[in-house]
Amino acid sequence: MGRQYLLGFDVGSSSVKASLVNVETGACVATAFFPEHEAPIKAVKAGWAEQNPESWWIYAKQSLAKIMADSTVEGEDIKAIGISYQMHGLVCVDKECRPLRDAIIWCDSRAVPYGEEAFESIGAELCLGHLLNSPGNFTAAKLAWVKTQEPQLYDRIHKVMLPGDYIAMKLSGEINTTISGLSEGVFWDFKQRQVADFLMKHYGFRQDIIADIVPTFSIQGEVSKAAAQETGLKEGTPISYRAGDQPNNALSLNVFNPGEIASTAGTSGVVYGVLGEINYDKKSRVNTFAHVNYTDNLTRLGVLLCINGTGILNAWVRRNIAPEGISYGEMNDLAASVAIGSEGLKVIPFGNGAERVLENREVGCSIHGIDFNNTTRAHIARSAQEGIVFSFCYGMEIMRHMGMSIRRIHAGKANMFLSKLFRDTLASTSGATIELYETDGSQGAAKGAGMGAGIYKDHDEAFATLKRLEIIEPDHARQSEYLNAYAEWKETLKKVIG
């Protein structure tokens, strides 16, 4: 097969990462990210969050230059390019493909009133039945904000796109997007299988402001002469895959079919499950988008549960409660010295902003059941991890009510999944087997590109070399203890949220 490699970009809000994957072995031969310190986010007003799209392109080029230098891989050796990106952002460009303003990114909350107004005016039944979500604070609502607040700029918009669409455009000179991308922007009508006319009319958007639609796995464009000169890539190299970071994380973990779950537990936590039929949560406590393998003939939806207060809670405990200088591993050992259920101590972990799973309530983090004669740092350390797990299981109940059978949870061995206590509690409370893998988003995007370019015939071939590190089965002998602790935690949560 010779020297054949796949290139994956992961465009995050803190950095842009690039990875080179060997086609034959599936091994990552080089990886790098820029900037080395967290990328700036502009917050002109409270609740705003913007980034210059051109900075993503600069970081992508820097990361690419580093991995090509480190690996001695030449542009002609790279056979396809895939892109993962931060979801829900809004990039507006003019006819010369230049950004008209900074991108309004995922954590910007200014558009909430515009989404709420559309939901009330259009009606819950139509929105949820067709969009599977409330317009909320997603890309369509952000565009409505621009149209209302910056009308002269809005009139100059040629196309709107997501962050990944922008990087693809910089590589190819072509503007296009995907159904998965449109669904995460809440532009896609799942019943009519087209851009949602009723939402476009409500907001007064032109139909041609939406980019051309290409399949998620396909030759979406080719590296232009100008981009080849800028990057060292070979002109004509196909861009053959793109997806938002959470669908792409699921792809990276080989999660494609109903009943399969991908999870992350960093600062915030995500449970992303695949559903095989059109459905939604009537209270919009979880979001439903088109998964990477959704087509007109194959219903594959990604149901996204996000918990804001996960790893950030564990970090807070280490910083403020645990003995000074303790490592996370030592803190996990300390927590494991306490029995399941933390002897009645319960932590409600929602201290990092409004939680969608609680219908956008902001209840804060709280500790319940402290016994001055018994409660120690170890109890707090354990109950914090249990609280995080129980919040995951609480959201997973919603997903089960939507018809999802949760049998396996795939995750990277990182962040909270490094804790044996966390893993055992999650497996035994949820009843699902946990499989831990060695991968990341940029490597997944590279393999997605191999699928889109036809280098791999399907996802089974693309991920045949995915390295599984560990399997954690539910502890059936002690499952009742975990479930009793979870039931008591839920009773406490009910009192907190009234």
mmCIF file of C-alpha atoms in Angstrom, residues 6 80-82 216-219 240-241 251-252 254 256 292-293 444-463:
data_model
loop_
_atom_site.group_PDB
_atom_site.id
_atom_site.type_symbol
_atom_site.label_atom_id
_atom_site.label_comp_id
_atom_site.label_asym_id
_atom_site.label_seq_id
_atom_site.Cartn_x
_atom_site.Cartn_y
_atom_site.Cartn_z
ATOM 1 C CA LEU A 6 -5.286 10.232 6.524
ATOM 2 C CA ALA A 80 -8.040 12.255 2.443
ATOM 3 C CA ILE A 81 -8.945 14.910 5.014
ATOM 4 C CA GLY A 82 -11.633 14.851 7.726
ATOM 5 C CA THR A 216 -21.253 13.428 5.622
ATOM 6 C CA PHE A 217 -19.146 10.699 3.988
ATOM 7 C CA SER A 218 -18.357 11.871 0.450
ATOM 8 C CA ILE A 219 -15.913 13.865 -1.624
ATOM 9 C CA SER A 240 -14.283 13.605 2.552
ATOM 10 C CA TYR A 241 -15.808 13.857 6.042
ATOM 11 C CA LEU A 251 -17.648 7.870 15.445
ATOM 12 C CA SER A 252 -14.138 7.865 16.972
ATOM 13 C CA ASN A 254 -17.047 3.182 16.707
ATOM 14 C CA PHE A 256 -22.925 3.861 14.897
ATOM 15 C CA VAL A 292 -22.981 10.838 11.085
ATOM 16 C CA ASN A 293 -24.569 7.838 9.314
ATOM 17 C CA GLY A 444 -11.615 9.774 14.423
ATOM 18 C CA ALA A 445 -11.982 12.532 11.830
ATOM 19 C CA ALA A 446 -9.052 11.051 9.907
ATOM 20 C CA LYS A 447 -10.703 7.613 9.827
ATOM 21 C CA GLY A 448 -14.017 9.231 8.861
ATOM 22 C CA ALA A 449 -12.177 10.752 5.898
ATOM 23 C CA GLY A 450 -10.998 7.273 4.932
ATOM 24 C CA MET A 451 -14.607 6.101 4.877
ATOM 25 C CA GLY A 452 -15.791 9.118 2.887
ATOM 26 C CA ALA A 453 -13.068 8.690 0.277
ATOM 27 C CA GLY A 454 -13.800 4.974 -0.132
ATOM 28 C CA ILE A 455 -10.389 3.963 1.258
ATOM 29 C CA TYR A 456 -12.242 1.959 3.910
ATOM 30 C CA LYS A 457 -15.348 0.105 2.748
ATOM 31 C CA ASP A 458 -17.248 0.689 6.017
ATOM 32 C CA HIS A 459 -16.843 1.622 9.668
ATOM 33 C CA ASP A 460 -16.000 -1.948 10.644
ATOM 34 C CA GLU A 461 -12.915 -1.816 8.429
ATOM 35 C CA ALA A 462 -12.052 1.755 9.458
ATOM 36 C CA PHE A 463 -12.126 0.934 13.173
#
